[in-house]
Coordinates of C-alpha atoms and ligand atoms in Angstrom, one line a residue:
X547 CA 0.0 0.0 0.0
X548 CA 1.7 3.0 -0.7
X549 CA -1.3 5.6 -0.1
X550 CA 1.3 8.4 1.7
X551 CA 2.1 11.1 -0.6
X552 CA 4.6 13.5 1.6
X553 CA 3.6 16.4 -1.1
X554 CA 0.8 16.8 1.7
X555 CA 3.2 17.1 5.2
X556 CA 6.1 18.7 3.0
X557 CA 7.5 21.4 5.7
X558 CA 5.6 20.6 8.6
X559 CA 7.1 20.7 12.1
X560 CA 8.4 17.1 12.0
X561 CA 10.3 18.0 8.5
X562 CA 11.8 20.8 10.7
X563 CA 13.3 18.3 12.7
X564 CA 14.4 16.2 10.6
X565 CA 16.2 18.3 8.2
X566 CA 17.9 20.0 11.0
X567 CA 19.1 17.2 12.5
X568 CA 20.1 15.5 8.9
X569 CA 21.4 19.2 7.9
X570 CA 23.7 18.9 11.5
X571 CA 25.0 15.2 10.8
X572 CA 25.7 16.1 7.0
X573 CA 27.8 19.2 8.5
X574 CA 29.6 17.0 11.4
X575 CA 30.4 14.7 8.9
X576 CA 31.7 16.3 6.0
X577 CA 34.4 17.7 8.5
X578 CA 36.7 15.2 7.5
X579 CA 37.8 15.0 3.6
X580 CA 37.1 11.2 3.2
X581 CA 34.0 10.5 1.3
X582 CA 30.8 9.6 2.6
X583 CA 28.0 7.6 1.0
X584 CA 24.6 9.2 2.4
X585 CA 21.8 6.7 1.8
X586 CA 18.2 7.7 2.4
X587 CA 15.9 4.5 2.0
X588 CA 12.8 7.0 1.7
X589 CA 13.8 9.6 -0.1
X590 CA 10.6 11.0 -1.5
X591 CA 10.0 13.4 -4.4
X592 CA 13.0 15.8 -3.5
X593 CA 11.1 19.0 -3.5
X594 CA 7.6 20.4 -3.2
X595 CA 5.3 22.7 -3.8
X596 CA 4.0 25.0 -1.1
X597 CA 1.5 26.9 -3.1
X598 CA 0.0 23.9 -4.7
X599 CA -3.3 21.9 -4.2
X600 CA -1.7 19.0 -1.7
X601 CA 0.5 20.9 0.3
X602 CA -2.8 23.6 1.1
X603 CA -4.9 20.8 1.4
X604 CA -4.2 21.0 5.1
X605 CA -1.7 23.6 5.3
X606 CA 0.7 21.7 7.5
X607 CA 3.9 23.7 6.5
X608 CA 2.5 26.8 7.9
X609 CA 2.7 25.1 11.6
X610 CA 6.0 23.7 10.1
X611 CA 8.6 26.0 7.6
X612 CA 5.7 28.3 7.6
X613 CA 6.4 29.6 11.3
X614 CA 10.5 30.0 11.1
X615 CA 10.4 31.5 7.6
X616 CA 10.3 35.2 9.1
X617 CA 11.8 34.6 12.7
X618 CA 14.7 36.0 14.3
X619 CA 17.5 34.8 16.5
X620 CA 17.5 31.1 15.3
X621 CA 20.5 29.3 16.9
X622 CA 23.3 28.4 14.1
X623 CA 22.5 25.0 13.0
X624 CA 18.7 26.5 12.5
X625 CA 20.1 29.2 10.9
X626 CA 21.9 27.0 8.8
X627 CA 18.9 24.9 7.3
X628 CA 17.1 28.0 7.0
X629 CA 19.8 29.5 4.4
X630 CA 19.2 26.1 2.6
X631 CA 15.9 26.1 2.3
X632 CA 16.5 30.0 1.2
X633 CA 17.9 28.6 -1.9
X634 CA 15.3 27.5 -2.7
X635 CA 13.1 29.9 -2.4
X636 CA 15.4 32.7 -3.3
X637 CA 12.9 35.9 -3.8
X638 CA 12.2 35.5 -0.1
X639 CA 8.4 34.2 -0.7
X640 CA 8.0 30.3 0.3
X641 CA 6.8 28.5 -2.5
X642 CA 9.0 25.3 -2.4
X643 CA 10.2 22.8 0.2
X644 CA 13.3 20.9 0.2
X645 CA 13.2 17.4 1.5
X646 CA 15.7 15.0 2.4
X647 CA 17.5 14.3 -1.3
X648 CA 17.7 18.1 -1.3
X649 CA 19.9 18.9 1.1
X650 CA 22.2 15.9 0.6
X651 CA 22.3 16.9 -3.4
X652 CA 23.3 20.8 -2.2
X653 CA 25.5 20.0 0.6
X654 CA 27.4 17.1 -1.5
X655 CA 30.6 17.4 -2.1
X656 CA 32.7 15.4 -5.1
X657 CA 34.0 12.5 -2.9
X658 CA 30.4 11.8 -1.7
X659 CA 28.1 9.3 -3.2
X660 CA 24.4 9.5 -2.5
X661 CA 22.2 6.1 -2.8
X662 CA 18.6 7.9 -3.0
X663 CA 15.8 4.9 -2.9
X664 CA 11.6 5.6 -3.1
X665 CA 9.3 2.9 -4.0
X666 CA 6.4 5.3 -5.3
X667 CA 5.7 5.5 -9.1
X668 CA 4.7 9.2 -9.1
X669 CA 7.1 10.1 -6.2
X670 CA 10.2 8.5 -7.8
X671 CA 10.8 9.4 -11.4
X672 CA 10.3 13.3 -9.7
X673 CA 13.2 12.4 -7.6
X674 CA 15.3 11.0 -10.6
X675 CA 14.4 14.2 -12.7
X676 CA 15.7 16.6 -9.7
X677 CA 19.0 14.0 -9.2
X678 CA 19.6 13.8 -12.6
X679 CA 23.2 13.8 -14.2
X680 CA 24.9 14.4 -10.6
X681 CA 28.1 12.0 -10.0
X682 CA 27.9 9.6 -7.6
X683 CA 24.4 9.7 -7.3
X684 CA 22.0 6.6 -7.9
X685 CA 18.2 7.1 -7.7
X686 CA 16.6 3.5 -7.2
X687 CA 13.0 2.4 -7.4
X688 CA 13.0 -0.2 -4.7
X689 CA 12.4 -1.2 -1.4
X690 CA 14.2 0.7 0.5
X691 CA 14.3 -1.4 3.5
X692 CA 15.2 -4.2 1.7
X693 CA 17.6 -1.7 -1.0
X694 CA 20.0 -0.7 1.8
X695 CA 21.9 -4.4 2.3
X696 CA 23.7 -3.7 -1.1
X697 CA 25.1 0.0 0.3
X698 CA 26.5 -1.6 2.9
X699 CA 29.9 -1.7 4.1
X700 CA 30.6 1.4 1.8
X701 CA 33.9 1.5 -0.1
X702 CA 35.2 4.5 2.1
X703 CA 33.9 3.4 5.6
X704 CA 32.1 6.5 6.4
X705 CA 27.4 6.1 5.8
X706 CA 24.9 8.3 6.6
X707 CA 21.9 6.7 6.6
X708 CA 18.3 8.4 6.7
X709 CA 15.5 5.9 7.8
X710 CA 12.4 8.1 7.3
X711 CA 9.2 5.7 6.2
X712 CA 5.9 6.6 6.3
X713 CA 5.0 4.3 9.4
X714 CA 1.2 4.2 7.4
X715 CA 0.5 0.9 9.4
X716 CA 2.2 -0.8 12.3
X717 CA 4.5 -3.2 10.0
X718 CA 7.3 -0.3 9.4
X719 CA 8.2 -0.1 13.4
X720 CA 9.6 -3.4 13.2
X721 CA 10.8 -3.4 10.1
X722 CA 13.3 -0.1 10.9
X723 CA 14.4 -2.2 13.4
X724 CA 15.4 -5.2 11.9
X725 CA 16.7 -3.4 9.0
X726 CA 19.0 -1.7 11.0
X727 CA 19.9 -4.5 12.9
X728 CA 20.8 -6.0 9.4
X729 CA 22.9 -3.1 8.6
X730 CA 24.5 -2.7 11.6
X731 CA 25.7 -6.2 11.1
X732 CA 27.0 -5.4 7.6
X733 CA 28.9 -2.2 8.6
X734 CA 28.8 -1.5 12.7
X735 CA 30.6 1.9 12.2
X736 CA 27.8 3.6 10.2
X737 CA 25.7 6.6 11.8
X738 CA 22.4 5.6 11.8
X739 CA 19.4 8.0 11.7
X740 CA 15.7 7.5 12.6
X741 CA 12.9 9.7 12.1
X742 CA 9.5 8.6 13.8
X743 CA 6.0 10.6 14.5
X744 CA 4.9 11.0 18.2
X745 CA 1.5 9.3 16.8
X746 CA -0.7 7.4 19.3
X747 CA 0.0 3.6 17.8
X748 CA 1.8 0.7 19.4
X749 CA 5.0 0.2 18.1
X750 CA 7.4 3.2 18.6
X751 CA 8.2 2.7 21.9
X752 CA 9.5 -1.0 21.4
X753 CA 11.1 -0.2 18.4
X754 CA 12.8 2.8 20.1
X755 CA 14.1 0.3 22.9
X756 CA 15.2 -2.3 20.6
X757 CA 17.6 0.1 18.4
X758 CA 18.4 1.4 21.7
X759 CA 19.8 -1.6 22.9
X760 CA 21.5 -2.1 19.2
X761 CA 23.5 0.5 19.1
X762 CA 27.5 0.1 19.1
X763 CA 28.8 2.9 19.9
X764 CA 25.5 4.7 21.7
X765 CA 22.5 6.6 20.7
X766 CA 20.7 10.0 20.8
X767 CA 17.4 10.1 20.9
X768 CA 15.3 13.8 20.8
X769 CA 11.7 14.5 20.5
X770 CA 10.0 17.8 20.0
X771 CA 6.5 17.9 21.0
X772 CA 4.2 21.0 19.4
X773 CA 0.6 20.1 19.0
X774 CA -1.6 18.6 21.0
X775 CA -4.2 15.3 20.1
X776 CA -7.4 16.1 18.8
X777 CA -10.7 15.4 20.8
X778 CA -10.8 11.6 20.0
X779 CA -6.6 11.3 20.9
X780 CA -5.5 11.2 17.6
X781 CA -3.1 13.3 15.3
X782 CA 0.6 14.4 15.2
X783 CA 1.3 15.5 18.5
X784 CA 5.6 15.6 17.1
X785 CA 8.3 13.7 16.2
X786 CA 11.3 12.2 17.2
X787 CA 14.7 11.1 15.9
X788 CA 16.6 8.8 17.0
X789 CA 20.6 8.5 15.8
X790 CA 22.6 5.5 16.1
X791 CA 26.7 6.3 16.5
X792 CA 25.9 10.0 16.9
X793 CA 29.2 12.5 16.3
X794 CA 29.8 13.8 19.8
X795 CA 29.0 16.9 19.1
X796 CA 25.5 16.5 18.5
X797 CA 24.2 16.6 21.7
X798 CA 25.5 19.9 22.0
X799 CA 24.3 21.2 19.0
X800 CA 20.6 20.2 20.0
X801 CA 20.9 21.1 23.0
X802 CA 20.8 24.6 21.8
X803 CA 18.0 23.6 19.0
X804 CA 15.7 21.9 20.7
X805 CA 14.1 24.5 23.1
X806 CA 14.2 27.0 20.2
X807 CA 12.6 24.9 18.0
X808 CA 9.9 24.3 21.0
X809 CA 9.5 28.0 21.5
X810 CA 8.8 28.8 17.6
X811 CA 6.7 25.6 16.9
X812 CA 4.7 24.9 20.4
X813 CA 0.6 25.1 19.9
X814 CA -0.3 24.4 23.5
X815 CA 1.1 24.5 26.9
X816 CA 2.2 21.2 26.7
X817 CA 4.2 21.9 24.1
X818 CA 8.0 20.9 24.7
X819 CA 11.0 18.6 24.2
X820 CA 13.3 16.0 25.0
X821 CA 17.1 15.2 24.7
X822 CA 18.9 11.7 25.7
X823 CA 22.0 10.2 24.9
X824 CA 24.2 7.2 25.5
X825 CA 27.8 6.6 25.2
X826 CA 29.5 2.7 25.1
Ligands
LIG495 C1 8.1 10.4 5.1 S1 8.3 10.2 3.4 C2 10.0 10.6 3.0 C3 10.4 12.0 3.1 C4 11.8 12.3 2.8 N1 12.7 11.4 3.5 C5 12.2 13.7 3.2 O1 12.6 13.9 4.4 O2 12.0 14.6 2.4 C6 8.2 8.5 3.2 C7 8.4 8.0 1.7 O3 8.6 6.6 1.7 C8 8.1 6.1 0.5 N2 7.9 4.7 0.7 C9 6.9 4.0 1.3 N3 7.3 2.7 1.4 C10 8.5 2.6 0.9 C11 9.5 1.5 0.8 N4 9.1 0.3 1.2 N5 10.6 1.7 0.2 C12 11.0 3.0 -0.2 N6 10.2 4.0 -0.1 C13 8.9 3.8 0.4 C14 6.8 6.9 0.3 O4 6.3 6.9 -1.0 C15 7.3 8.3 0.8 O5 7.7 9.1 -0.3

């Protein structure tokens, strides 16, 4: 079933997240001169309208993007997305959102290679049109759950890898876990990222404990909590991420985010975040 169309959440407050903490790794990481392979196993379209018919359909991105776009005094690694997303909207009005694929295609640099894999018909030959022609860049139809086992150990030993499904049923909480079980058995040393909604459905918590327990070298975990449930419990109340071998300096980096981010995007009083980590 592959109902989920992200051209309806593009921007929204969990894509904040995200792409702030993706922007942060792909930063940290590109410190060092040795290439890195980044492979995102749900890449998505690329790039999105904001002033079209599914991205107004419920407006998300205005609670999301929408709230930051004309904001002050954002700490640097928010500062730093923001100039991305600028780019791409570069006469100041915000028209288009950038997702994951983007900001690995602009922040590439040669020596990377980017593996970019989305399973939707519509969703995927977008994504090969924006890729297109870029070195070291494959765009795959596929699975991308199953799609990652061949991208791992990369040639250079260095992997970023995004794990951002659409968790439309309760079958993709255990699958992110044993896919990155299986990949952590193919190359230990990679840094791991998972993006989940704070959703009321069985499944997140286990699979949060599970990768938890996985991890070689430690874990990160952050939430940022915005909106509050409707009337009958439901909705999407945040998000989390959770990062497997973080960089060390991450912590420090959301540390300074993270009640920003809460600030700008809380609804309710309720509103607010969380940051844990653990070394081995
Ligand atoms: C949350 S969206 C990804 C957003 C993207 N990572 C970003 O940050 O811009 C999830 C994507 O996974 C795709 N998808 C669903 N099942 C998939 C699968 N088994 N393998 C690869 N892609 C899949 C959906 O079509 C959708 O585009």
């Amino acid at each position: 079933m592959l109902a989920y169309r992200h051209a309806f959440h593009a921007g929204n407050h969990g894509d904040v997240l995200k792409h702030v903490v993706l922007v942060a790794l792909l930063r940290h990481l590109q410190l060092k001169a040795k290439g890195l392979r980044f492979v995102d196993t749900h890449a998505g379209a690329g790039s999105y309208a904001l002033d079209g018919a599914q991205a107004n359909k419920r407006g998300e991105y205005r609670a999301g993007i929408g709230r930051l776009w004309q904001r002050s005094g954002a700490p640097e690694a928010v500062a730093d997305y923001l100039r991305l997303v600028r780019r791409l909207n570069p006469d100041g009005r915000l028209r288009r959102y950038p997702g994951s694929p983007w900001f690995a295609l602009t922040l590439r640099r040669p020596q990377d290679e980017l593996r970019l894999i989305e399973l939707h018909p519509t969703d995927q030959p977008l994504l090969q049109q924006l890729a297109a022609g870029g070195r070291g860049v494959v765009v795959q139809r596929a699975d991308g759950f199953a799609a990652l086992k061949a991208q791992l150990p990369p040639p250079t030993r260095r992997a970023l890898v995004l794990i951002d499904p659409s968790y439309e049923g309760h079958r993709d909480y255990p699958q992110v876990f044993a896919t990155v079980r299986d990949a952590l058995g193919r190359f230990a040393d990679g840094v791991y990222m998972v993006w989940y909604p704070l959703v009321r459905k069985p499944g997140a918590a286990v699979m949060l404990q599970r990768l938890q327990a996985a991890a070689p070298r430690g874990w990160l975990h952050a939430t940022l909590n915005v909106q509050p449930l409707d009337a009958d419990g439901f909705g999407l109340a945040g998000s989390g991420v959770i990062v497997l071998n973080p960089p060390h300096t991450l912590h420090a980096t959301l540390r300074g985010v993270l009640p920003w981010l809460a600030e700008a995007l809380g609804q309710h009083d309720g509103a607010g975040w969380q940051l844990d980590q653990r070394s081995r």
